[in-house]
Backbone as a ProteinNet text record, in pm:
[ID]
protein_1_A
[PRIMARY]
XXXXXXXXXXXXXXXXXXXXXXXXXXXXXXXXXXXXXXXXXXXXXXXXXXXXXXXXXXXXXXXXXXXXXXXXXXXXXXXXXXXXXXXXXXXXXXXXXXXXXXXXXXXXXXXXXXXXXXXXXXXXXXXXXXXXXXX
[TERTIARY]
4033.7	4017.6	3868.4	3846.2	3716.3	3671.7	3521.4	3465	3435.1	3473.5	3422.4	3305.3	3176.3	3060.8	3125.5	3046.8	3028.4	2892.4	2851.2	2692.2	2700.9	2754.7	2755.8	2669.8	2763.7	2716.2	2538.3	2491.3	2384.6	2263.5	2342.8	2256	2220.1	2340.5	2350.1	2253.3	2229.4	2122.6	1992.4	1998.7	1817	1824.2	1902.2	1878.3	1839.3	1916.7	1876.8	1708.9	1716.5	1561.4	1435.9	1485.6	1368.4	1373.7	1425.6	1445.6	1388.4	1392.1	1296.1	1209.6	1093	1025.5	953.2	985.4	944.3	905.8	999.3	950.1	850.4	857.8	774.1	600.4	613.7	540.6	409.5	535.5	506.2	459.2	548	482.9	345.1	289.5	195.2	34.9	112.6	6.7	-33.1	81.3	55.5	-14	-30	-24.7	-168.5	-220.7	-394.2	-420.2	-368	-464.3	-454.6	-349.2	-365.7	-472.2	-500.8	-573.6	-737.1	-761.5	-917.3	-887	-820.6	-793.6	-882.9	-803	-774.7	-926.6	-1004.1	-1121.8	-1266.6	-1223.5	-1322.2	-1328.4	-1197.9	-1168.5	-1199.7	-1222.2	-1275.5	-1410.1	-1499.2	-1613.9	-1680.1	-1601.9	-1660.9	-1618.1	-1551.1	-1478.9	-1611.4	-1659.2	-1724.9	-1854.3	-1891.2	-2034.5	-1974.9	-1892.7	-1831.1	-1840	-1822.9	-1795.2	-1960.3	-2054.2	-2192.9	-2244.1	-2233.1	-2278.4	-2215.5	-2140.1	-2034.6	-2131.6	-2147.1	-2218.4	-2345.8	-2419.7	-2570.6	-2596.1	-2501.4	-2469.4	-2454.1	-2353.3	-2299.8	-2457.8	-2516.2	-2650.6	-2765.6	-2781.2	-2853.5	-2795.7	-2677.5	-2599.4	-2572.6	-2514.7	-2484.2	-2328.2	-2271	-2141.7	-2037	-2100.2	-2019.9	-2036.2	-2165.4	-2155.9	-2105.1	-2136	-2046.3	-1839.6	-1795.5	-1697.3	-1613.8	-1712.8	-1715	-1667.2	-1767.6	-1770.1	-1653.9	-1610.6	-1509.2	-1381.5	-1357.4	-1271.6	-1272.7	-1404	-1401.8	-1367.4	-1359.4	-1325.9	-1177.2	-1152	-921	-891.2	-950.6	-894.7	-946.6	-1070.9	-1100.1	-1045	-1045.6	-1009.3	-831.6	-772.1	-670.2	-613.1	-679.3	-626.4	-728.4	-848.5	-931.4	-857.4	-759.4	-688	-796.8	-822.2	-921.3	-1033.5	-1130.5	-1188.8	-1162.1	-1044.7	-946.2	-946.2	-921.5	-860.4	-1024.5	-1123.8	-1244.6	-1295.4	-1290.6	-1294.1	-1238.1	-1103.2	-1009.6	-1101.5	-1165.8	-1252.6	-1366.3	-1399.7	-1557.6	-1587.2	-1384.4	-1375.1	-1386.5	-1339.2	-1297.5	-1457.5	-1523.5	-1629.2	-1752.5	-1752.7	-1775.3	-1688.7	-1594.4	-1549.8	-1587	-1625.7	-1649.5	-1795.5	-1849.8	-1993.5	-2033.2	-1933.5	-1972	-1907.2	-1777.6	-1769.4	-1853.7	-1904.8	-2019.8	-2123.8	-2190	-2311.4	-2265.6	-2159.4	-2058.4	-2077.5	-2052.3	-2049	-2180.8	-2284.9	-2414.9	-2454.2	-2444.2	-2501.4	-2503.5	-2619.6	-2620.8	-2607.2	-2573.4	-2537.9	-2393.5	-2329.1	-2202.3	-2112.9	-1971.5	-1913.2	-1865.8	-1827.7	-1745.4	-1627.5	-1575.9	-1394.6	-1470.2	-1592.1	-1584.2	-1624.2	-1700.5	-1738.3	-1589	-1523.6	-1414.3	-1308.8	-1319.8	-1300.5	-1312.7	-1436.4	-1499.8	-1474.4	-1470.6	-1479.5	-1326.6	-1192.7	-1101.9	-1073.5	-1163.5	-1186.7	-1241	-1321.7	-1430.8	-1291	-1194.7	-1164.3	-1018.6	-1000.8	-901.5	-970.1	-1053	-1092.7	-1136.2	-1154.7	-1188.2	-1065	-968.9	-819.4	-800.5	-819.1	-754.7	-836.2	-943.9	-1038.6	-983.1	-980.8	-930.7	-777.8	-670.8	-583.5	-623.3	-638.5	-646.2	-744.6	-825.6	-896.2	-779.7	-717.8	-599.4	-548.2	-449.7	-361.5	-433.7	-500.4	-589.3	-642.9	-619.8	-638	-554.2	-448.6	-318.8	-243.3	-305	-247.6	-332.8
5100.7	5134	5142.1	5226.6	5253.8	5197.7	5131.3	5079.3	5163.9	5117.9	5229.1	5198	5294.3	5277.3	5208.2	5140.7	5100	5091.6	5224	5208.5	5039.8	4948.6	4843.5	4778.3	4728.5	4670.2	4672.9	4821.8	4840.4	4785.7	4843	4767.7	4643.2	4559.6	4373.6	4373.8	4429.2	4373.4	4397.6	4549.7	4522	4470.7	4440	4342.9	4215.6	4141.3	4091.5	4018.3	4151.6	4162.8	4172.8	4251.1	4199.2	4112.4	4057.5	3850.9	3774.3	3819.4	3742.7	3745.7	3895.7	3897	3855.9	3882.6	3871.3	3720.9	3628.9	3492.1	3451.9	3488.3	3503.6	3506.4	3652.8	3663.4	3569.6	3538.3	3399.2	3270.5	3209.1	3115.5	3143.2	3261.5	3262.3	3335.7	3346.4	3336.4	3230.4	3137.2	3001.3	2882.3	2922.3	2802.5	2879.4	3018.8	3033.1	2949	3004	2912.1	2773.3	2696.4	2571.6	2483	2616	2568.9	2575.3	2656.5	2694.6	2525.3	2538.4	2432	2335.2	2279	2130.1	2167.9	2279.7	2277.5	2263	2274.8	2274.8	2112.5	2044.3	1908.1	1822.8	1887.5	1785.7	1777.8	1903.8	1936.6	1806.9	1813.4	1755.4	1604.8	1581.3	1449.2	1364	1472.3	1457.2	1383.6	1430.2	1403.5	1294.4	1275.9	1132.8	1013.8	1038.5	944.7	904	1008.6	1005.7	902.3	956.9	889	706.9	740.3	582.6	519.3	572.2	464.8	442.5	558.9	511.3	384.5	358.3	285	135.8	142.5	51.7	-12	101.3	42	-15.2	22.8	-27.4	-130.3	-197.8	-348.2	-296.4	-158.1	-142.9	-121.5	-250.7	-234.3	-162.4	-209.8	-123.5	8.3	79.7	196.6	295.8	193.6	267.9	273.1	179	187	273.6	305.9	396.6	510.9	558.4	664	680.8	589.3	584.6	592.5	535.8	577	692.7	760.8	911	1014.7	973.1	1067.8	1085.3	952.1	947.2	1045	994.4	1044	1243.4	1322.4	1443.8	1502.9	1411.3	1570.9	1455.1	1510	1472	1516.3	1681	1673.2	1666.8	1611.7	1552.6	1441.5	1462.8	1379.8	1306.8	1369.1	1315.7	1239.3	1297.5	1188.2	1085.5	1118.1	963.6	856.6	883.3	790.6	699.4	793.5	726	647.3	682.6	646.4	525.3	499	343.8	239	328.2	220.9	173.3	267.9	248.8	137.6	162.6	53.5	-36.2	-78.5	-249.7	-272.7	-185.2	-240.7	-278.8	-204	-261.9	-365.1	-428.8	-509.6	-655.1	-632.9	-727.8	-769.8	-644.4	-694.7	-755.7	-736.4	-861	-951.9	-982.5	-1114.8	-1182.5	-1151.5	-1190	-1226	-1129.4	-1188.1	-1310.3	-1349.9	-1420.1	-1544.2	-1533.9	-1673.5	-1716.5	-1637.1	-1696.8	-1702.9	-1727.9	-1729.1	-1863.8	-1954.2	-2118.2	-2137.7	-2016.7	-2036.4	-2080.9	-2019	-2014.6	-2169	-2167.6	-2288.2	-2266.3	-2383	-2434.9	-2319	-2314.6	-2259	-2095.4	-2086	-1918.2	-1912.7	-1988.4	-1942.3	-1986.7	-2041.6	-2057.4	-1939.2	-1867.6	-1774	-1637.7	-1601.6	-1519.4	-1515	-1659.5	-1632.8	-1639.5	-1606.9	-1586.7	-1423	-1404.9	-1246.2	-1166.9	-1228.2	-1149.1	-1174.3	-1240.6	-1272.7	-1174.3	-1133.7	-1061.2	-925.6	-878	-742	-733.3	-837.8	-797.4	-775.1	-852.8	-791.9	-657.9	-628.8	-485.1	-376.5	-423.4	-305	-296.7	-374.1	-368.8	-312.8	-347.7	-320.6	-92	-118.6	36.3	112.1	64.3	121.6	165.3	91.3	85.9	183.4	185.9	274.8	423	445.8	558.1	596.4	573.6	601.3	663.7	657.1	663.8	768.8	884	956.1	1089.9
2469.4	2331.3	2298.9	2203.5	2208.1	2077.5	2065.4	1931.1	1845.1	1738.8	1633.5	1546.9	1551.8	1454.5	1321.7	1294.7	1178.5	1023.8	995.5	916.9	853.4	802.1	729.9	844.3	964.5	1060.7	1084.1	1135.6	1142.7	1031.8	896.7	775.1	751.2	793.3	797.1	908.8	1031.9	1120.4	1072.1	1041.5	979.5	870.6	785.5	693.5	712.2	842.9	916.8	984.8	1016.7	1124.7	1009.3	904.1	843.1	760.4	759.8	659.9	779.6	874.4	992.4	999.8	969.3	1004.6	910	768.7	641.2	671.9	676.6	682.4	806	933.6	1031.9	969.9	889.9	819.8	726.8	628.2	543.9	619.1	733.6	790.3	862.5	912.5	975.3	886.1	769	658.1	596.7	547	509	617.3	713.8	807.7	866.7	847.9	849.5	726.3	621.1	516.1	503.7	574	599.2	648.6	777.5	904.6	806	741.5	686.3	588.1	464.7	404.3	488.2	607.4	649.6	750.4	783.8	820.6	746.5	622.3	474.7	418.5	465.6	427.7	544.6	678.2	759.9	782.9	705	691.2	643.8	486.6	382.2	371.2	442	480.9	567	691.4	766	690.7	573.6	530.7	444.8	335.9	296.5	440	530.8	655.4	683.4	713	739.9	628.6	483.9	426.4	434.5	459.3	479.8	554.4	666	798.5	779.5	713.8	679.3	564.6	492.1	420.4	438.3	535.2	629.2	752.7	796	867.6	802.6	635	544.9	490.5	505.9	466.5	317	275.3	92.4	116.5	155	147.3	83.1	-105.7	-198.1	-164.8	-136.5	-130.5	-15.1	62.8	225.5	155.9	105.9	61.6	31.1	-122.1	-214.5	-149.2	-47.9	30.1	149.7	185.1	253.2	130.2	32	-83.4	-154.1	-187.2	-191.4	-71.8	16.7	112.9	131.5	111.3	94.2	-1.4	-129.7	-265.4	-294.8	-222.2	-221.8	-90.9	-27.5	100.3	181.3	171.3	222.4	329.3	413.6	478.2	598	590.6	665.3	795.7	858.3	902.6	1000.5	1092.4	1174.2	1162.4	1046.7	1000.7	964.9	859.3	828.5	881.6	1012.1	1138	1163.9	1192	1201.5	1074.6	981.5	856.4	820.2	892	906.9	975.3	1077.8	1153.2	1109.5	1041.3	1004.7	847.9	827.9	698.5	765.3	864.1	962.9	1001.1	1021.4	1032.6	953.2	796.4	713	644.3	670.4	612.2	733.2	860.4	979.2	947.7	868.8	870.6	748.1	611.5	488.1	484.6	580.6	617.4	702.7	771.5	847.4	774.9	693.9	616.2	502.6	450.2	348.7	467.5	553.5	678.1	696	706	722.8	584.4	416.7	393.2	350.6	295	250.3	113.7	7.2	-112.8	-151.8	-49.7	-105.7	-72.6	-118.6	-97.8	33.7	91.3	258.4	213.6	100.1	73.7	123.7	14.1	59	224.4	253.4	416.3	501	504.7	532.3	511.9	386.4	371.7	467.3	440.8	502	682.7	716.6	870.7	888.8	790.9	821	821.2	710.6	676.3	792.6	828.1	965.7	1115.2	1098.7	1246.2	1193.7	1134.1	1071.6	1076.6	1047.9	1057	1180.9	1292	1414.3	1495.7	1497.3	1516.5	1459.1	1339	1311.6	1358.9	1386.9	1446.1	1558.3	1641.1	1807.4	1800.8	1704.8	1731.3	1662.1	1528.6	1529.6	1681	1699.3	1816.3	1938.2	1941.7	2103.6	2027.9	1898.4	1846	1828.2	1796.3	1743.4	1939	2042.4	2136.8	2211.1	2174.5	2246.9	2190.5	2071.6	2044.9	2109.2
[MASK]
+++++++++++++++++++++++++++++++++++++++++++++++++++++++++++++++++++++++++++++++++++++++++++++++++++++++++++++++++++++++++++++++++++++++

C-alpha cells in the first residue's frame, strides 16, 4: 500500500523546524549578551577587589570591607572574583583580629575575643581555600 502525501504534515514540520531554530536563535543571542554582561562585571569587580587589598595592606579595614561589600552588591555576576573576594574577606577579618589581640587597651574579654575571632577566620580561610580549589 502506498503512502499518501499529506501538505498538513509537511507544514507541522517546518512549523516545526522553525520554532527550533527561532529559539536556537534566542538562546545564542541571550547567552552573547550574558557572556559581555558577566565580562564588564568581572572587570569592575576586579578593581572593587584591587582596591580591597590595597586597603587591607594599609591596615583600613573598614575600607577594604566596604570594597569587598560594594563589589557583592554592583556586579553580581563577577563570579570569579567573588570567590577571591571570600578570601580576601577571611583575610581581612584574620588580620583585625590579630591587631584586636595585640593591642594593651583593650579588655582580657575582648582579646579573648578576638583570638577566637582570628582562629576562626583561619579555619575558614583554609577551609574556603581547599573548596575553591577543587572546582
Amino acid at each position: 500500500m502506498k503512502q499518501q502525501f499529506h501538505p498538513a504534515a509537511l507544514y507541522s514540520s517546518r512549523k516545526a523546524c522553525f520554532g527550533f531554530t527561532m529559539f536556537f536563535l534566542f538562546i545564542v543571542l541571550f547567552s552573547s549578551c550574558g557572556d559581555n554582561a558577566r565580562q564588564k562585571d568581572e572587570a569592575k569587580g576586579s578593581e572593587c577587589l584591587a582596591k580591597a587589598r590595597v586597603a587591607l595592606a594599609q591596615g583600613d579595614y573598614a575600607t577594604a570591607r566596604n570594597a569587598i561589600d560594594t563589589l557583592r552588591a554592583k556586579y553580581p555576576l563577577a563570579l570569579k572574583v567573588r570567590e577571591e573576594a571570600i578570601l580576601t574577606l577571611d583575610s581581612i577579618e584574620i588580620a583585625a583580629a590579630g591587631k584586636d589581640m595585640n593591642q594593651d587597651t583593650i579588655s582580657p574579654d575582648r582579646k579573648e575575643e578576638a583570638s577566637v575571632r582570628h582562629k576562626f577566620y583561619l579555619r575558614k580561610l583554609d577551609f574556603d581555600k581547599r573548596n575553591f580549589q577543587k572546582r
